[in-house]
PDB file of C-alpha atoms and ligand atoms in Angstrom:
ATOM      1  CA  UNK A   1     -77.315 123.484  18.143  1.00  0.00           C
ATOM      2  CA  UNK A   2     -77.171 121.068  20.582  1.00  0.00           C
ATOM      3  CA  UNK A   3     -76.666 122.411  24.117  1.00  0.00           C
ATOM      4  CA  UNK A   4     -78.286 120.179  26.376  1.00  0.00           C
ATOM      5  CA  UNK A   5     -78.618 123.611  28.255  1.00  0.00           C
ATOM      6  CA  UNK A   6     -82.157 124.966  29.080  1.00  0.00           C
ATOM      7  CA  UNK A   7     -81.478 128.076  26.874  1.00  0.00           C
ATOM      8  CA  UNK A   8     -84.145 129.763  25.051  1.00  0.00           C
ATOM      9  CA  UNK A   9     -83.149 131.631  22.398  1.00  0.00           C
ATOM     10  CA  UNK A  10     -86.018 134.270  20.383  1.00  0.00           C
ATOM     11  CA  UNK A  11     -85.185 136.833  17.520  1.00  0.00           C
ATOM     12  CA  UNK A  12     -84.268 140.873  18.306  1.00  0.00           C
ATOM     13  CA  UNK A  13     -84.176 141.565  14.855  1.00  0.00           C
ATOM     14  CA  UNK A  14     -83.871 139.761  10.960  1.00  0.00           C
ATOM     15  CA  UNK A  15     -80.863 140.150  10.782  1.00  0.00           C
ATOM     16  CA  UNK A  16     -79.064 139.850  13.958  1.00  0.00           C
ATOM     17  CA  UNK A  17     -79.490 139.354  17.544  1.00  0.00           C
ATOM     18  CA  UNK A  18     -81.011 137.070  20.021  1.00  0.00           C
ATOM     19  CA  UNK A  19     -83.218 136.997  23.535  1.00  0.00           C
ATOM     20  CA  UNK A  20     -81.687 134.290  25.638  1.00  0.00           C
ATOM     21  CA  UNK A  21     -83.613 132.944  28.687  1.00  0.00           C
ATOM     22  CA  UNK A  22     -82.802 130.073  31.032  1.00  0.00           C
ATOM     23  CA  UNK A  23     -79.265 131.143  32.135  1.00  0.00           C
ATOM     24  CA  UNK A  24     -78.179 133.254  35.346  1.00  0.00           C
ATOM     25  CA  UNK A  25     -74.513 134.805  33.876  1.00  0.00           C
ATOM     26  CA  UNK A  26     -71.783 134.263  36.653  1.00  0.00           C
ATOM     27  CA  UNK A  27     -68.333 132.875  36.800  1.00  0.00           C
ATOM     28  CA  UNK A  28     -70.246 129.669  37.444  1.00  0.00           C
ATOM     29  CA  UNK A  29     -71.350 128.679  34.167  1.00  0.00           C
ATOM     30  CA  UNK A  30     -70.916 124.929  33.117  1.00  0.00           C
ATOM     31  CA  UNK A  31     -68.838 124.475  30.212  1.00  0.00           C
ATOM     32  CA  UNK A  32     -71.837 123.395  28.203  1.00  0.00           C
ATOM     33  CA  UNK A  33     -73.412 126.559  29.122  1.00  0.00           C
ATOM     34  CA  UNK A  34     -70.209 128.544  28.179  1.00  0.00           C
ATOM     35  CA  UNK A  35     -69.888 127.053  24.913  1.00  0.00           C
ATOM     36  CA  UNK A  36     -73.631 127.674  23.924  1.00  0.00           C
ATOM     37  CA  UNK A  37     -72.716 131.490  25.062  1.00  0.00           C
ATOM     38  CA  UNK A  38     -69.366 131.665  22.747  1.00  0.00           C
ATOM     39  CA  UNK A  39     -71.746 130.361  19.861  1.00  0.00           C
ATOM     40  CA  UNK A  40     -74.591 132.578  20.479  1.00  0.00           C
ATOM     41  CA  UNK A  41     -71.748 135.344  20.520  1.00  0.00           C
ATOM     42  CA  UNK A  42     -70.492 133.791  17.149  1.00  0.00           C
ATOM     43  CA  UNK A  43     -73.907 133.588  15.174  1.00  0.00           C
ATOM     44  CA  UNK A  44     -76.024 136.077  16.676  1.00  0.00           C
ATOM     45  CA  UNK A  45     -73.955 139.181  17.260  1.00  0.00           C
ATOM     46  CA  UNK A  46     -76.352 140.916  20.078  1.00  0.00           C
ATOM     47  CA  UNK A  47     -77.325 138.802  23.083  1.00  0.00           C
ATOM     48  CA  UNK A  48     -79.554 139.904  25.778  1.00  0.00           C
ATOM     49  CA  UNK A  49     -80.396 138.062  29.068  1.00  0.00           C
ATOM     50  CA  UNK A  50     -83.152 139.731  30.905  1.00  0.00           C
ATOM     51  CA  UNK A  51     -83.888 139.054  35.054  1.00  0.00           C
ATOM     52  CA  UNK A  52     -80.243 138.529  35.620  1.00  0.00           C
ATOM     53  CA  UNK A  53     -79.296 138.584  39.193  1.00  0.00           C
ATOM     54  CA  UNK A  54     -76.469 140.657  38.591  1.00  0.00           C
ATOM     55  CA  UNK A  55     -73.516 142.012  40.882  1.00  0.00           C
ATOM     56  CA  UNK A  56     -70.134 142.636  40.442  1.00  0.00           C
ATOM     57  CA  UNK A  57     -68.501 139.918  41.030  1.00  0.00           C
ATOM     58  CA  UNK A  58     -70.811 137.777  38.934  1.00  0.00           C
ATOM     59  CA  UNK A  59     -70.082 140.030  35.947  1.00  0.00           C
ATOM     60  CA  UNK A  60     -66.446 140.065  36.405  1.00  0.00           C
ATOM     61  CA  UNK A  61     -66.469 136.254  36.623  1.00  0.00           C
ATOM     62  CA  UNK A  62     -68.133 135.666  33.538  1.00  0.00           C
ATOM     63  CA  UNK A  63     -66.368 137.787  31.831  1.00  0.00           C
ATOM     64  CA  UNK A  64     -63.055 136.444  33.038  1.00  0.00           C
ATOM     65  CA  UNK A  65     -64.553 133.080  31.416  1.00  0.00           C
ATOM     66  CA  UNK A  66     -64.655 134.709  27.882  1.00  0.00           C
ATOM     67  CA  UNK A  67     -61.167 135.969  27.862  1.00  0.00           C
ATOM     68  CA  UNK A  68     -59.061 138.403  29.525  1.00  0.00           C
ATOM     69  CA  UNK A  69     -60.881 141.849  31.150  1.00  0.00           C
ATOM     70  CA  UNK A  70     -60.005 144.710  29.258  1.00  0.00           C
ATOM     71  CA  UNK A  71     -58.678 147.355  31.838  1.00  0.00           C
ATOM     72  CA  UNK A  72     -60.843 150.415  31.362  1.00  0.00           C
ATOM     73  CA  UNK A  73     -59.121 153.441  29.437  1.00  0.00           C
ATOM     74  CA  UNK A  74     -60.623 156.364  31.189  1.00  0.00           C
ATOM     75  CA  UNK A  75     -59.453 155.264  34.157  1.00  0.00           C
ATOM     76  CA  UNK A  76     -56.361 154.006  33.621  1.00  0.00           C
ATOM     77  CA  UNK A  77     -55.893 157.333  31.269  1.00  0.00           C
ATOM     78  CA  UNK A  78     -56.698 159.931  33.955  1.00  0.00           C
ATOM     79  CA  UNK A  79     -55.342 157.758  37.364  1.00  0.00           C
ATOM     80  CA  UNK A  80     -52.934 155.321  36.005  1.00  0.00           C
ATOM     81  CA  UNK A  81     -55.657 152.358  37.786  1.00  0.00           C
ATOM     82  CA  UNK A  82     -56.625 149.041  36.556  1.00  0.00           C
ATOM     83  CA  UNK A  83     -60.206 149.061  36.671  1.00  0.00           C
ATOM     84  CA  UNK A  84     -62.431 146.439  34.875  1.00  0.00           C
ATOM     85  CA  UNK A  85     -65.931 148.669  34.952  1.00  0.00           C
ATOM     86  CA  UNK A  86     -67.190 151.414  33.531  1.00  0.00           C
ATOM     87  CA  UNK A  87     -70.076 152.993  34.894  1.00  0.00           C
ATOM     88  CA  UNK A  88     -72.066 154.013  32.489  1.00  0.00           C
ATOM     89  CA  UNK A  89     -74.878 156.772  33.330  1.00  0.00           C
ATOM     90  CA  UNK A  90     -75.024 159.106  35.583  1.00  0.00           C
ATOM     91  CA  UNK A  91     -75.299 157.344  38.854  1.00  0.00           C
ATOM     92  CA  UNK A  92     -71.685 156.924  40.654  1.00  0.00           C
ATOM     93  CA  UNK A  93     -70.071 154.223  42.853  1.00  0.00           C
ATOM     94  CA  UNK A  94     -71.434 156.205  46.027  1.00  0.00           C
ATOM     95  CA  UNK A  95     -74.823 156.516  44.275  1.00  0.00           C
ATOM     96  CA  UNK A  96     -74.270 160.322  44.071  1.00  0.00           C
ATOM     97  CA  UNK A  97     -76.413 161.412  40.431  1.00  0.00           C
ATOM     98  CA  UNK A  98     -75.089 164.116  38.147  1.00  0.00           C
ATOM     99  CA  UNK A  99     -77.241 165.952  35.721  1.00  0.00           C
ATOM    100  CA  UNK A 100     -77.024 167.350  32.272  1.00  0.00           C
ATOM    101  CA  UNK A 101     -74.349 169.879  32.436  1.00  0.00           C
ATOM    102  CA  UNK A 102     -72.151 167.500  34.676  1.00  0.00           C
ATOM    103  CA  UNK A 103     -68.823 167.225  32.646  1.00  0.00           C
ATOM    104  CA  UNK A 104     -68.626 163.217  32.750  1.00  0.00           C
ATOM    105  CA  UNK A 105     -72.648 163.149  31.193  1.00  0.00           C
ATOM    106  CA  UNK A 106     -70.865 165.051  28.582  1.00  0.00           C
ATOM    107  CA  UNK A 107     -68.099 163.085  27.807  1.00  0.00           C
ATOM    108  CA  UNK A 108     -70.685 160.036  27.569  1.00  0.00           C
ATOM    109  CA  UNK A 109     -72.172 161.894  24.995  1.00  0.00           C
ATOM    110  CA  UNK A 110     -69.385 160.240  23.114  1.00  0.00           C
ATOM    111  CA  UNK A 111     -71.390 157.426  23.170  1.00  0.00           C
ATOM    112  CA  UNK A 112     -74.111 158.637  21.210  1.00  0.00           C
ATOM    113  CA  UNK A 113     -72.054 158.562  18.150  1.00  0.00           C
ATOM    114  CA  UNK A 114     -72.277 155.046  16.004  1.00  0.00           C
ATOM    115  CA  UNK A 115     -69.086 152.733  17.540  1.00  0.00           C
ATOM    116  CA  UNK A 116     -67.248 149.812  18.062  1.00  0.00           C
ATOM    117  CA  UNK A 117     -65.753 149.538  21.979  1.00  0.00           C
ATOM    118  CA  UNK A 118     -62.080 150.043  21.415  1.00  0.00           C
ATOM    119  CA  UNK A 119     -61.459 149.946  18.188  1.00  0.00           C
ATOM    120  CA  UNK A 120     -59.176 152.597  18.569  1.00  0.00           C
ATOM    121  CA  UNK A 121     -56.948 150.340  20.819  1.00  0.00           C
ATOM    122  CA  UNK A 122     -54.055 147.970  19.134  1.00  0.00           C
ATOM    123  CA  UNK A 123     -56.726 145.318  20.132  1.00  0.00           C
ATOM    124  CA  UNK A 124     -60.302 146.153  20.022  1.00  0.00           C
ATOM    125  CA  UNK A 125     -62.529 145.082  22.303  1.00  0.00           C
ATOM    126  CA  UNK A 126     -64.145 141.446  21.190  1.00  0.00           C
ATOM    127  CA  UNK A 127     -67.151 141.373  23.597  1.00  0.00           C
ATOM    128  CA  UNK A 128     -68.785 144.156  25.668  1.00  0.00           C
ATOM    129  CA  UNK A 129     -71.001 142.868  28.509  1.00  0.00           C
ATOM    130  CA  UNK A 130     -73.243 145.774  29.871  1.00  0.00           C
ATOM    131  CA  UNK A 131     -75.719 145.390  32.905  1.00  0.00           C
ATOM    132  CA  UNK A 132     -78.767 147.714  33.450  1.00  0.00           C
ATOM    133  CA  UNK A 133     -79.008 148.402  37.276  1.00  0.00           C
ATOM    134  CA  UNK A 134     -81.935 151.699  37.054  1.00  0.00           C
ATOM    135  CA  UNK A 135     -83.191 152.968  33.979  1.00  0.00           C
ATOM    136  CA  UNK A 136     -84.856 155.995  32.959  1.00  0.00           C
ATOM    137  CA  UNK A 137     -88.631 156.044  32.627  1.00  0.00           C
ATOM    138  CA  UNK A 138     -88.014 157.485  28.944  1.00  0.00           C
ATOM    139  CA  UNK A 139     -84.739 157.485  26.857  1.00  0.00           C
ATOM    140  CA  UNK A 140     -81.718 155.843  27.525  1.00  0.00           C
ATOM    141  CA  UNK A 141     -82.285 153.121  24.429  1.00  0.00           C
ATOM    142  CA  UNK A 142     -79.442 151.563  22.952  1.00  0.00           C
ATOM    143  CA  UNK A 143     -79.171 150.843  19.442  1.00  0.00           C
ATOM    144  CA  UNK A 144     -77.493 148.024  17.802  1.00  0.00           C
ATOM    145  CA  UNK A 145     -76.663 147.679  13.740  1.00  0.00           C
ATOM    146  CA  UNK A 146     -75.471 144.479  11.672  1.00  0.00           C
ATOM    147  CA  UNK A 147     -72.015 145.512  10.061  1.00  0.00           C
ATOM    148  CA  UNK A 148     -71.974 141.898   8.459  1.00  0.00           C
ATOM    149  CA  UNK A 149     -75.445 141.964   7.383  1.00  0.00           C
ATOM    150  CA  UNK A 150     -74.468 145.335   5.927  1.00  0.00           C
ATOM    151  CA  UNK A 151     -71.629 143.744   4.478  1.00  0.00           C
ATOM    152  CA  UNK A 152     -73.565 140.483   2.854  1.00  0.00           C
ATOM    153  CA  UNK A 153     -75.873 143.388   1.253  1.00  0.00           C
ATOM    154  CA  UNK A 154     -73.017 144.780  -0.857  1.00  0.00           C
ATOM    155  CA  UNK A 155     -72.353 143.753  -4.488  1.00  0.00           C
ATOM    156  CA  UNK A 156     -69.545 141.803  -5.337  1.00  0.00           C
ATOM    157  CA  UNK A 157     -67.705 144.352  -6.782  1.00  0.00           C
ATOM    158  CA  UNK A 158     -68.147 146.530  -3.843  1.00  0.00           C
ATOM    159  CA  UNK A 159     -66.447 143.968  -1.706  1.00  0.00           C
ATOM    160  CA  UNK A 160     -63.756 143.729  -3.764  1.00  0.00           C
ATOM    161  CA  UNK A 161     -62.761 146.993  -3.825  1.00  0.00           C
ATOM    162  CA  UNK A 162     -63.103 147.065   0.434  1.00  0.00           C
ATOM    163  CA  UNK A 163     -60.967 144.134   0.603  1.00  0.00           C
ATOM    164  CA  UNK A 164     -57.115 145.480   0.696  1.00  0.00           C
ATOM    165  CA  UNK A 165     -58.311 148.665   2.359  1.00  0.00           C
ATOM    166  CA  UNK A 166     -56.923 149.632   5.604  1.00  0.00           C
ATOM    167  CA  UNK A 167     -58.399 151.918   8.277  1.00  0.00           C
ATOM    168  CA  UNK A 168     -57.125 154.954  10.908  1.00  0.00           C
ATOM    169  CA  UNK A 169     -59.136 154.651  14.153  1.00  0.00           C
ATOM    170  CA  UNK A 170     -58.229 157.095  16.260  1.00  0.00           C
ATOM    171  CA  UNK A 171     -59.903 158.337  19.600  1.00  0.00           C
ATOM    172  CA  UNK A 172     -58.757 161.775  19.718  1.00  0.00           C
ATOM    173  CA  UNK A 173     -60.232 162.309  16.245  1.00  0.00           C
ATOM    174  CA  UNK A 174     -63.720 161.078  17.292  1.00  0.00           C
ATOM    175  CA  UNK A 175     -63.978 162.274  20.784  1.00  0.00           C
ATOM    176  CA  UNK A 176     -62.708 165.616  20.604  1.00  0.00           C
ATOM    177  CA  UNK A 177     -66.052 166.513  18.676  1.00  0.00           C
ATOM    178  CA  UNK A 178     -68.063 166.124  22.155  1.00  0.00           C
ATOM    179  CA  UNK A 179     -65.342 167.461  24.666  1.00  0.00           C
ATOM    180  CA  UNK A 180     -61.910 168.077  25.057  1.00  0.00           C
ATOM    181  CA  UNK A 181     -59.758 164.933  25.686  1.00  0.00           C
ATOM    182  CA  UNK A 182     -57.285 165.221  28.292  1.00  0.00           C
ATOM    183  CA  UNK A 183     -54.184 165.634  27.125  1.00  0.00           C
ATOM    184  CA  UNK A 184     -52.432 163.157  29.212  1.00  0.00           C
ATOM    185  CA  UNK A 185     -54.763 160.690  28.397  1.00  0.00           C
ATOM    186  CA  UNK A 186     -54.908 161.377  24.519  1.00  0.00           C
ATOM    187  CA  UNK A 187     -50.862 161.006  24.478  1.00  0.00           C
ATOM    188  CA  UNK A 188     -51.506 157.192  25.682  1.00  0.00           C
ATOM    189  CA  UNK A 189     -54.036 156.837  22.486  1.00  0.00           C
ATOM    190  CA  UNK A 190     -52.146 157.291  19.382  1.00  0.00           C
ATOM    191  CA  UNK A 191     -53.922 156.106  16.108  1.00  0.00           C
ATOM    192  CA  UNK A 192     -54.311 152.800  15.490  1.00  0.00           C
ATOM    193  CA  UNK A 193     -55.067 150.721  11.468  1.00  0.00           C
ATOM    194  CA  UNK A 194     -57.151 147.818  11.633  1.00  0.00           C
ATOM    195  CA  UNK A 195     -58.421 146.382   8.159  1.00  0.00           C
ATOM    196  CA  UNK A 196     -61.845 147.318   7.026  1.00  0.00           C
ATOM    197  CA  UNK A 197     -63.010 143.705   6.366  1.00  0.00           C
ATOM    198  CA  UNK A 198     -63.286 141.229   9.183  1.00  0.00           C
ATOM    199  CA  UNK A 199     -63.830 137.715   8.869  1.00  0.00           C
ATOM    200  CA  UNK A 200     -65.086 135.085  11.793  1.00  0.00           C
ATOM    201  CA  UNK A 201     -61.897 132.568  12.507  1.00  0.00           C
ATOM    202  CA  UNK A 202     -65.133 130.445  14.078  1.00  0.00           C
ATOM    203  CA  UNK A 203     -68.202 130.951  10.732  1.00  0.00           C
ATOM    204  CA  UNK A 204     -65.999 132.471   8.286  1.00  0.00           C
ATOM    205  CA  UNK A 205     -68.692 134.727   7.690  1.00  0.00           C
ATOM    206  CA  UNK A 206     -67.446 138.466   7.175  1.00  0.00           C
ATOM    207  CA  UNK A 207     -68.397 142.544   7.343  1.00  0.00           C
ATOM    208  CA  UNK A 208     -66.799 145.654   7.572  1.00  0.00           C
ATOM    209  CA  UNK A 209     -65.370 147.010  10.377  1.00  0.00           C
ATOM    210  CA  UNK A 210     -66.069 151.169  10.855  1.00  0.00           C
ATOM    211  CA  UNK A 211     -67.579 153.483  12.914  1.00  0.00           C
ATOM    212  CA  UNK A 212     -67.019 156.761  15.094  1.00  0.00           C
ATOM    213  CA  UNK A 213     -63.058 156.081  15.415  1.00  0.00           C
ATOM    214  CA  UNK A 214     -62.637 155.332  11.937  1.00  0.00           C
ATOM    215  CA  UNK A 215     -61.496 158.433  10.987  1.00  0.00           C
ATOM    216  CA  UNK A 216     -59.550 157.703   7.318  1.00  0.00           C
ATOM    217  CA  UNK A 217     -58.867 155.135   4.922  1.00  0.00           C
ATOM    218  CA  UNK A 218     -54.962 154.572   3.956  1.00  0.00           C
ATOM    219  CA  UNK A 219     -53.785 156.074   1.106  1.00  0.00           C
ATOM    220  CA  UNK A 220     -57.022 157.883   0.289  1.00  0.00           C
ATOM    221  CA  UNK A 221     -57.241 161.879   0.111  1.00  0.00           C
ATOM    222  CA  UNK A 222     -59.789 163.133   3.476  1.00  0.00           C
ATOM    223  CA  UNK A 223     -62.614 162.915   1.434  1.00  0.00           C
ATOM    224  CA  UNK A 224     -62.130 160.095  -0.782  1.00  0.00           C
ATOM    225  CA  UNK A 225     -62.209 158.558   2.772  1.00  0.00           C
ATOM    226  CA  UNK A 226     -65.367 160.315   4.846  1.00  0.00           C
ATOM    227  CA  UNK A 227     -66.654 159.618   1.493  1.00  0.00           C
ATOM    228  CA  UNK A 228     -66.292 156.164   1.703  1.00  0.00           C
ATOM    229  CA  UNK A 229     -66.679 155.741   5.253  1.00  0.00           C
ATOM    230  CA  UNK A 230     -69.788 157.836   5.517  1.00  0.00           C
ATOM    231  CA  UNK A 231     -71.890 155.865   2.914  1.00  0.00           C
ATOM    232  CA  UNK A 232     -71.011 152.530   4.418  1.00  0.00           C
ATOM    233  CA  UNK A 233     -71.923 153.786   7.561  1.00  0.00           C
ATOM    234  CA  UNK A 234     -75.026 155.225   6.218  1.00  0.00           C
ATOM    235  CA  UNK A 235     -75.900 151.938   4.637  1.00  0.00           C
ATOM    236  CA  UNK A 236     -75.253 149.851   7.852  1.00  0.00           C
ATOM    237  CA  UNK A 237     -78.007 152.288   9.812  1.00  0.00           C
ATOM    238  CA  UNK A 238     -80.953 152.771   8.049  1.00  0.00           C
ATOM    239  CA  UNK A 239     -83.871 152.825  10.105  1.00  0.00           C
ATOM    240  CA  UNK A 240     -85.102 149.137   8.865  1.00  0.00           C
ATOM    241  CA  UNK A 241     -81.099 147.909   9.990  1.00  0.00           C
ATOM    242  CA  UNK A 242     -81.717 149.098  13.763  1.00  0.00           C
ATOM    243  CA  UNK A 243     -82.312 146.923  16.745  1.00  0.00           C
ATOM    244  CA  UNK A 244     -83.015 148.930  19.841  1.00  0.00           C
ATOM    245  CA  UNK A 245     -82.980 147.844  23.009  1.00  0.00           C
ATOM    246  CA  UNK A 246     -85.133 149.765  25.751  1.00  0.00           C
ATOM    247  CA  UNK A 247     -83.448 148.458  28.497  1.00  0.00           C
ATOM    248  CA  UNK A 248     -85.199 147.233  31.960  1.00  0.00           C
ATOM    249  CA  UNK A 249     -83.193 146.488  34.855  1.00  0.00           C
ATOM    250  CA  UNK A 250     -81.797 143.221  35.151  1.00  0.00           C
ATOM    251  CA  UNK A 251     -80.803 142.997  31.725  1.00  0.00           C
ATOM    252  CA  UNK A 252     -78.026 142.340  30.340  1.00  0.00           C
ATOM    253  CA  UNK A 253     -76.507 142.854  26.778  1.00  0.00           C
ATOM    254  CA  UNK A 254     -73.305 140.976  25.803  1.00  0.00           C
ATOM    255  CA  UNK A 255     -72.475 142.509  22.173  1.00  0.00           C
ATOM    256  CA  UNK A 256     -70.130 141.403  19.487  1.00  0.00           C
ATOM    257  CA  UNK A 257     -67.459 144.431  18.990  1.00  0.00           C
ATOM    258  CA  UNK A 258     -66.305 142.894  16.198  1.00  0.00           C
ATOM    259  CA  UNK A 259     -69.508 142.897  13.814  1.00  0.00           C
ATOM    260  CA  UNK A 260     -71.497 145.157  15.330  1.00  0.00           C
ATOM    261  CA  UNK A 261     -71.392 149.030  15.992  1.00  0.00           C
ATOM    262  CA  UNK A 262     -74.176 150.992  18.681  1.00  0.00           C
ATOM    263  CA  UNK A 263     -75.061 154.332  20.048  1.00  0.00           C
ATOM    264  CA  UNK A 264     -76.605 155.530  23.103  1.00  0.00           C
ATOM    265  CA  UNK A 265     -79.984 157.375  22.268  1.00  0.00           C
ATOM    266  CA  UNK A 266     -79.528 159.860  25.552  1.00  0.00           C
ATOM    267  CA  UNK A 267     -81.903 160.823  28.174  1.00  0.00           C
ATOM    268  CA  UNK A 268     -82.458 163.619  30.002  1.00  0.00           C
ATOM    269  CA  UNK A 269     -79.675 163.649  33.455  1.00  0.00           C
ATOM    270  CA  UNK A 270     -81.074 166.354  35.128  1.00  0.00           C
ATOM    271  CA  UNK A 271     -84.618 164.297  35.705  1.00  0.00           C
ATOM    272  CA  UNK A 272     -83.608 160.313  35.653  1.00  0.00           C
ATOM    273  CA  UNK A 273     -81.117 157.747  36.943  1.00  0.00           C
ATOM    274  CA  UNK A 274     -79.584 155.500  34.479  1.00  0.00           C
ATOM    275  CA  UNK A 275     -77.246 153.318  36.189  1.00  0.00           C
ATOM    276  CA  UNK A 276     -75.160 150.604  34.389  1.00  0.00           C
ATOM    277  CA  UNK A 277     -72.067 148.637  34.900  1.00  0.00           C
ATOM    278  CA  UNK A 278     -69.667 147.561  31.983  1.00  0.00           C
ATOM    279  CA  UNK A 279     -66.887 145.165  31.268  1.00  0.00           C
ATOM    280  CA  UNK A 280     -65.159 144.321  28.421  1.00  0.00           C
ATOM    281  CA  UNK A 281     -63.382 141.160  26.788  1.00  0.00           C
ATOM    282  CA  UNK A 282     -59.444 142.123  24.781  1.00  0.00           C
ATOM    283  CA  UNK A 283     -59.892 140.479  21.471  1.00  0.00           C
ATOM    284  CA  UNK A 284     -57.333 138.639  19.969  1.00  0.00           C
ATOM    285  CA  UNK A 285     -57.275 140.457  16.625  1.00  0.00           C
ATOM    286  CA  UNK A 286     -54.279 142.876  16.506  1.00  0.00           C
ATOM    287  CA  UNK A 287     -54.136 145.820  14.194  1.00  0.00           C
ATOM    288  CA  UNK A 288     -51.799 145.936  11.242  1.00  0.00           C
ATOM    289  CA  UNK A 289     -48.798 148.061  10.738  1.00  0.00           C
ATOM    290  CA  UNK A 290     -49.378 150.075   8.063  1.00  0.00           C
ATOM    291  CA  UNK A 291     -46.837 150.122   5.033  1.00  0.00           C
TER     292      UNK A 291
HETATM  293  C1  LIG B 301     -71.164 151.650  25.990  1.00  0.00           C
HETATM  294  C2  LIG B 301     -72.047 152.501  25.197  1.00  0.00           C
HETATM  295  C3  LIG B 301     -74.285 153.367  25.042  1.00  0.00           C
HETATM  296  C4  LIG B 301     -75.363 153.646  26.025  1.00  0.00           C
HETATM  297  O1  LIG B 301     -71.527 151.344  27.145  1.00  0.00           O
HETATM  298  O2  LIG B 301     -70.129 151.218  25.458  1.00  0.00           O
HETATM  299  O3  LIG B 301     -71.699 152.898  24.125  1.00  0.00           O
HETATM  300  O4  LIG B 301     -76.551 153.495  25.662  1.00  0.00           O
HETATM  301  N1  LIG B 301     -73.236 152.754  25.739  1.00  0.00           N
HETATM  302  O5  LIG B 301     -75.024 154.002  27.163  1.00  0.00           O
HETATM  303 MN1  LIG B 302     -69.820 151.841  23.536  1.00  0.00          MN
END
């Protein structure tokens, strides 16, 4: 690559992923800078920045310069407000910490569950951009998986038969097993089909696209379809296919929603802080209307 930027880029894991150095992420990137970023995004999947000088602002400026903020569904689901962030943890706005039993620690629970941001929405999330403010002294890891390394590891005749298949995501489905969705909110989240295989308008290169949402295949019986679903998902996390980040603050993880699915590892609420701001970019790859 040439970049003429003074990024330094190291390995998180074989098959994916990438430690980037030498860039402060703001709204004030140079368009060298920003194009070295959309590449990273492109090739590597996973990116994270340590020591960032983070704040708000900074975060929503940057990720204004990789598309268009994706409003945050909770919110906008319970209140009817735009908001860009989601706090994730159990720290709030006012710095006021809720523990274990809390009912919003529970809902993030969620989390812990393999997943792609959004995918249940009519457009998925492309990017997610996540900022580690405090950390717990033990747990709190994210993982990351490869669903296109997963992907390149299937035989041919595997991907052929993935290749007209078309998937249910749907919200309700996946987030009713931790806590009851609000029923106001779950009325603005019908289920959405997105094809199961992807491809990269940028590399070409392609993978599967699953996870906690995914909740049935078209035209296949229930089981034909966890069947299905389950062993791909099964075959994209094995323990060698895991990066896992043990976050410190001032780092920052931008992660590809498109080719990559992750899962909070939890941490005890009632004895740590774990606070962490989110934003997210709107892809541009709509689902399909199923026939
Ligand atoms: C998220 C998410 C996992 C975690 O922020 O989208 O899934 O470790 N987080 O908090
Ligand atoms: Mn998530």
């Amino acid at each position: 690559m040439t970049t003429q930027t003074n990024l330094r880029i190291e390995p998180l894991h074989k098959d994916f992923g990438a430690r980037v150095t030498g860039i402060q992420l703001s709204g004030d990137l140079s368009e060298r800078e920003l194009a070295a970023v959309r590449e990273l995004i492109d090739t590597h999947s996973v990116l994270c920045f340590p020591d960032q000088d983070m704040t708000d602002d900074k975060q929503l400026g940057f990720t204004r310069l990789l598309g268009e903020p994706e409003p945050n569904h909770v919110t906008i689901g319970a209140t009817g407000v735009v908001n860009y962030f989601g706090t994730i943890g159990n720290v709030q706005d006012n710095g006021e910490k809720r523990g274990n039993d809390h009912a919003g620690t529970k809902y993030q629970t969620g989390n812990n569950m393999w997943h792609s941001d959004s995918s249940f929405r009519q457009l998925p999330s492309f990017v997610s951009i996540l900022h580690a403010y405090e950390v717990p002294d033990e747990g709190g890891e994210t993982a990351f998986v490869s669903e296109r390394a997963a992907y390149e590891r299937l035989s041919e005749a595997e991907k052929e038969r993935l290749e007209p298949l078309n998937v249910l995501h749907d919200y309700v489905f996946s987030r009713s097993k931790v806590a009851p969705v609000d029923p106001n909110h779950a009325a603005n989240m019908p289920p959405v089909t997105h094809k199961l295989v992807k491809t990269n308008p940028g590399n070409g290169r392609r993978n599967f696209f699953i996870g906690s949402h995914a909740r049935s295949i078209n035209g296949f019986t229930g089981i034909e379809s966890r069947k299905l679903l389950d062993d791909l998902l099964e075959r994209t996390t094995r323990e060698e296919d895991i990066f896992t980040q043990r976050w410190r603050a001032g780092d920052t993880i931008i992660w590809d929603n498109r080719t990559t699915l992750h899962r909070g590892l939890g941490y005890d609420a009632d004895r740590y802080r774990r606070r962490m701001r989110q934003t997210r970019v709107t892809g541009n790859e709509p689902g399909v209307i199923p026939s």
